[in-house]
CSV table of C-alpha atoms in Angstrom, one decimal:
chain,number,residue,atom,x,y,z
N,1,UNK,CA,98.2,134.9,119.3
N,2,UNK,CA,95.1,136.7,121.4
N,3,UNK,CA,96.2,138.7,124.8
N,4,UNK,CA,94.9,136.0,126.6
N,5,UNK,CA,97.5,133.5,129.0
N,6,UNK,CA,96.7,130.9,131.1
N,7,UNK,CA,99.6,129.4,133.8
N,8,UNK,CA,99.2,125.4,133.8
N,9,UNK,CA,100.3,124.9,137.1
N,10,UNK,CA,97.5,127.5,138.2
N,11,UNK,CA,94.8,125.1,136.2
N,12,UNK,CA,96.1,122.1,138.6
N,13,UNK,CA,99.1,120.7,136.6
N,14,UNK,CA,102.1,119.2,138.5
N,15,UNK,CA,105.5,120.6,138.2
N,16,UNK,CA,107.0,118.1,139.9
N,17,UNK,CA,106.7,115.6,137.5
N,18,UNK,CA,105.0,113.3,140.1
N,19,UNK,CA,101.5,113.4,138.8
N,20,UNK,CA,100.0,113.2,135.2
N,21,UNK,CA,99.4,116.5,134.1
N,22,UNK,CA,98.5,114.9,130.2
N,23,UNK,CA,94.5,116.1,130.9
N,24,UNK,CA,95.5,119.0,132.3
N,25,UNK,CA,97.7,120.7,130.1
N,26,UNK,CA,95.4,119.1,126.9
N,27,UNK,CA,92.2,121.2,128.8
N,28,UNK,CA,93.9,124.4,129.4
N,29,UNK,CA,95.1,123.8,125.8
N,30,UNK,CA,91.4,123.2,124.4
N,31,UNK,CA,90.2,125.9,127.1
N,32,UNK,CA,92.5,128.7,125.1
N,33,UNK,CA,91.7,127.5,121.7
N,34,UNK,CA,87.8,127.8,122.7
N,35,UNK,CA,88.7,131.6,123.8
N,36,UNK,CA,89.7,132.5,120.3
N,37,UNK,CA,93.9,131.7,121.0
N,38,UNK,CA,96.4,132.6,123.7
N,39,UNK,CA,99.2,131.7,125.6
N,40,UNK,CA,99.0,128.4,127.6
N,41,UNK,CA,102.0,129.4,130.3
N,42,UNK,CA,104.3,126.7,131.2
N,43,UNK,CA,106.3,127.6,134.7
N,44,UNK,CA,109.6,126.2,135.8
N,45,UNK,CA,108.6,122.4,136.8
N,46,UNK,CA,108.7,119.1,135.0
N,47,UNK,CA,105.1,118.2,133.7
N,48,UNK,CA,104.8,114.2,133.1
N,49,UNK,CA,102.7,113.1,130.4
N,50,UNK,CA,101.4,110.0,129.8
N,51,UNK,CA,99.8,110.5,126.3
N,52,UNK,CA,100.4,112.8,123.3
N,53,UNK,CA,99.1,116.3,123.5
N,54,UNK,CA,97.2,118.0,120.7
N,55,UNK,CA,97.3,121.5,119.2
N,56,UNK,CA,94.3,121.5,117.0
N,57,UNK,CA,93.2,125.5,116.7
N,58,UNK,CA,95.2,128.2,115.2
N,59,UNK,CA,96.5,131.0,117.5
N,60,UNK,CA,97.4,128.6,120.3
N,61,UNK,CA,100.9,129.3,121.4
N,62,UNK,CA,103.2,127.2,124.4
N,63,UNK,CA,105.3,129.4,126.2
N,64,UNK,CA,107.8,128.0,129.0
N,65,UNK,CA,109.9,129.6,132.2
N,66,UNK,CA,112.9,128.0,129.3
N,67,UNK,CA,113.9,125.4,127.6
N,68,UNK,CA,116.3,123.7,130.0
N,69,UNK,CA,113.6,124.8,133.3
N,70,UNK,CA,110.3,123.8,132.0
N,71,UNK,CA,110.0,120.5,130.4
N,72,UNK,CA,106.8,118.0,129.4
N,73,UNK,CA,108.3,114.4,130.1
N,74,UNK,CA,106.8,112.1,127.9
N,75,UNK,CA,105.9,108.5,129.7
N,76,UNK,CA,104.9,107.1,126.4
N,77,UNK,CA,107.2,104.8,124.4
N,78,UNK,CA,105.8,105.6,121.2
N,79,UNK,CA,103.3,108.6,121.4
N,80,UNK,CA,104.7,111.8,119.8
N,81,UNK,CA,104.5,114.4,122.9
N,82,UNK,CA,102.9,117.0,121.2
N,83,UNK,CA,100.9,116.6,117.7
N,84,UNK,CA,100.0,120.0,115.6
N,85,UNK,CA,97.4,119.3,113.0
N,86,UNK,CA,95.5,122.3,112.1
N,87,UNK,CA,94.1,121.4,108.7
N,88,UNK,CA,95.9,122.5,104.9
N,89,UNK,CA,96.9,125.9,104.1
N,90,UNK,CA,96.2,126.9,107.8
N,91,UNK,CA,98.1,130.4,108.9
N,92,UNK,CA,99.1,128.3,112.7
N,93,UNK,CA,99.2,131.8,114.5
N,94,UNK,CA,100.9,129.8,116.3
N,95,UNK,CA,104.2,129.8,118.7
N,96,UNK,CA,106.1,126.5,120.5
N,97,UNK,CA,108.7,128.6,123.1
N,98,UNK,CA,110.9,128.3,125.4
N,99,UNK,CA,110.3,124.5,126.4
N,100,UNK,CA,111.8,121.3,126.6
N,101,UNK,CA,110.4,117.7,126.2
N,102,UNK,CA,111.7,114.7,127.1
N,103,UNK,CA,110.9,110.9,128.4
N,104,UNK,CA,111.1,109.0,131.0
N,105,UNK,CA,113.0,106.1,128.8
N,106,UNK,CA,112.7,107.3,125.2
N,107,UNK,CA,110.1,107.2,122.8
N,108,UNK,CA,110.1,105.9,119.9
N,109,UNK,CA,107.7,109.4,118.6
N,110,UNK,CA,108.8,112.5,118.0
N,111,UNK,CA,108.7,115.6,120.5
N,112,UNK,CA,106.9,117.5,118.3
N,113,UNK,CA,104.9,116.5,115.1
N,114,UNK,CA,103.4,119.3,113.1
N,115,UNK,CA,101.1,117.5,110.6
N,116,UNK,CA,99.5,120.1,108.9
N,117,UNK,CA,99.4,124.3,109.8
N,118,UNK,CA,101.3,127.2,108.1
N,119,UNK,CA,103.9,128.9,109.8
N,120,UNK,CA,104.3,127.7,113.0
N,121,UNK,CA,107.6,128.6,115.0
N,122,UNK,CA,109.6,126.7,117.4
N,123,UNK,CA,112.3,128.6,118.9
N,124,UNK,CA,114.5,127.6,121.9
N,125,UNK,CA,112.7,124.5,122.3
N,126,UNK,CA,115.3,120.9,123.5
N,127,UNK,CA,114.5,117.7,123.3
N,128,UNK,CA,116.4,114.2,124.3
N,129,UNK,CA,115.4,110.8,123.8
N,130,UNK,CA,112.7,111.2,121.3
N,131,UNK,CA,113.1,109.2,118.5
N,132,UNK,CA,112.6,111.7,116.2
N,133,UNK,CA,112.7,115.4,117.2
N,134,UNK,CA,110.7,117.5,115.2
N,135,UNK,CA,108.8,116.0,112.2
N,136,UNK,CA,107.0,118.6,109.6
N,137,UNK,CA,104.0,117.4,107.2
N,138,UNK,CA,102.2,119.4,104.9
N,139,UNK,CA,103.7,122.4,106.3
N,140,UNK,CA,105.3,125.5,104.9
N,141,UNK,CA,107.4,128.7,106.1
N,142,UNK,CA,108.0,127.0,109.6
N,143,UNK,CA,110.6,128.3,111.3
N,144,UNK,CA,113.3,126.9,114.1
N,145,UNK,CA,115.4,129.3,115.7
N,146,UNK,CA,118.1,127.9,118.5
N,147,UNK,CA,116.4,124.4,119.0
N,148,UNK,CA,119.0,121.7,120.7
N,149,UNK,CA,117.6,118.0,119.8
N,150,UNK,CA,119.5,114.7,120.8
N,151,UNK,CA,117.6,112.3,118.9
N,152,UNK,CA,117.5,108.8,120.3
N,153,UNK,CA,118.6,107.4,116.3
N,154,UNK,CA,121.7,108.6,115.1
N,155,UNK,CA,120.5,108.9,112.2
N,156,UNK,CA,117.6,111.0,112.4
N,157,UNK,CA,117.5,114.6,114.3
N,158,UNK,CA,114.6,115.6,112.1
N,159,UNK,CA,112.5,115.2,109.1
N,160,UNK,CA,109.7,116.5,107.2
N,161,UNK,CA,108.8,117.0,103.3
N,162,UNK,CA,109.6,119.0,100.8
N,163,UNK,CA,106.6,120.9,99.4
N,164,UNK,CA,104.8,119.2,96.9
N,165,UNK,CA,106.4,115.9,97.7
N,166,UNK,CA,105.3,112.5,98.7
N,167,UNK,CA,108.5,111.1,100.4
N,168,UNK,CA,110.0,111.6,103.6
N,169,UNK,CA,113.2,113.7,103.8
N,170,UNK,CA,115.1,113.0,106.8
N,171,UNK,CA,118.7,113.7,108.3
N,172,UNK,CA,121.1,110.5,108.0
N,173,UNK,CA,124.3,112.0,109.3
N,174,UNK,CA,125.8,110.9,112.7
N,175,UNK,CA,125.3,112.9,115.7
N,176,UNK,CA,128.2,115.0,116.0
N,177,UNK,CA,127.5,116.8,112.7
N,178,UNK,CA,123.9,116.5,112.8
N,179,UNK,CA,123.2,120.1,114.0
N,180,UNK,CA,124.7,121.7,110.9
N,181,UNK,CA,123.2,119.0,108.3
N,182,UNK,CA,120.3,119.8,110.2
N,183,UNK,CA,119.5,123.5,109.4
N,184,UNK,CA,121.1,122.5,105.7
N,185,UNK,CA,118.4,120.3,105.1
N,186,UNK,CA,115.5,122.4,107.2
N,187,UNK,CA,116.7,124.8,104.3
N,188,UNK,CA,116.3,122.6,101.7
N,189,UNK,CA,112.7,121.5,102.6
N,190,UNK,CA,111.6,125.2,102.2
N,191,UNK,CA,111.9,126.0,106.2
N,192,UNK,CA,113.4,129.3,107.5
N,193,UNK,CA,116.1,128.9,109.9
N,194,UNK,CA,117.7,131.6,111.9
């Protein structure tokens, strides 16, 4: 990730969580990316979103105040909040931190949906009533360190494939021993968790 950082709610995004700040976060987003990578800075505040947001560039990183102080509430009932898709065999450079996403009802999309890119990192990220919390694609060496998800199926806290497979992997194990099934099978799809 490049030295550069750019504070959201300096660009014009609410923290509130009164207004939609969905174009604003996706432009300072885009606006880093077009810089060459960065931090795009998310304060303590409640940013509402009313469509998915899109990481599309390596080296674009999302850092928060923290996990339970900054959060992207998600007013879509089935958009993911935040879709990475940086192409195959992508090195992601890239860093989700430190935030929380939610909805206003639930969703039935994930939180986060990384569809293609290398090596991306989510650490001490939540997330509540997303259907699905984190879902992997094409994606190898991730790694989750101290992620909370409450996943709106008991069933499902999070899936992804294995390398080299077609099929969905997903947890189906109730709630309260989801967490530990959860790193078991993040392990068996080839993800490092810590």
């Amino acid at each position: 990730t490049g030295g550069l950082a750019v504070n959201v709610v300096s660009s014009g995004a609410d923290p509130t969580g009164v207004a939609d700040s969905t174009t604003i976060i996706q432009a300072v987003s885009d606006s880093v990316a077009a810089l060459g990578g960065g931090i795009v800075f998310f304060p303590k505040g409640t940013y509402k979103i009313t469509s998915a947001l899109t990481i599309d560039t390596a080296g674009v990183s999302w850092v928060g105040a923290g996990r339970d102080i900054a959060m992207i509430k998600n007013y879509g009932t089935t958009t993911n909040a935040l879709t990475i898709n940086l192409g195959s065999a992508i090195d992601s450079k890239l860093k989700i931190t430190d935030l929380g996403f939610t909805c206003d009802t639930t969703s039935s999309g994930a939180a986060i949906a990384v569809t293609n890119g290398d090596r991306v990192v989510i650490e001490r990220v939540s997330v509540a009533l997303h259907r699905t919390g984190i879902s992997t694609s094409a994606v190898s060496d991730a790694k989750l360190n101290k992620c909370v998800v409450e996943s709106t199926d008991d069933r499902c806290v999070m899936r992804g494939r294995r390398k080299g497979e077609d099929d969905w992997q997903q947890v189906e194990w109730d709630q309260p021993r989801a967490a530990l099934l959860a790193v078991r099978f993040c392990q068996r799809a080839g993800a490092q968790v810590i």
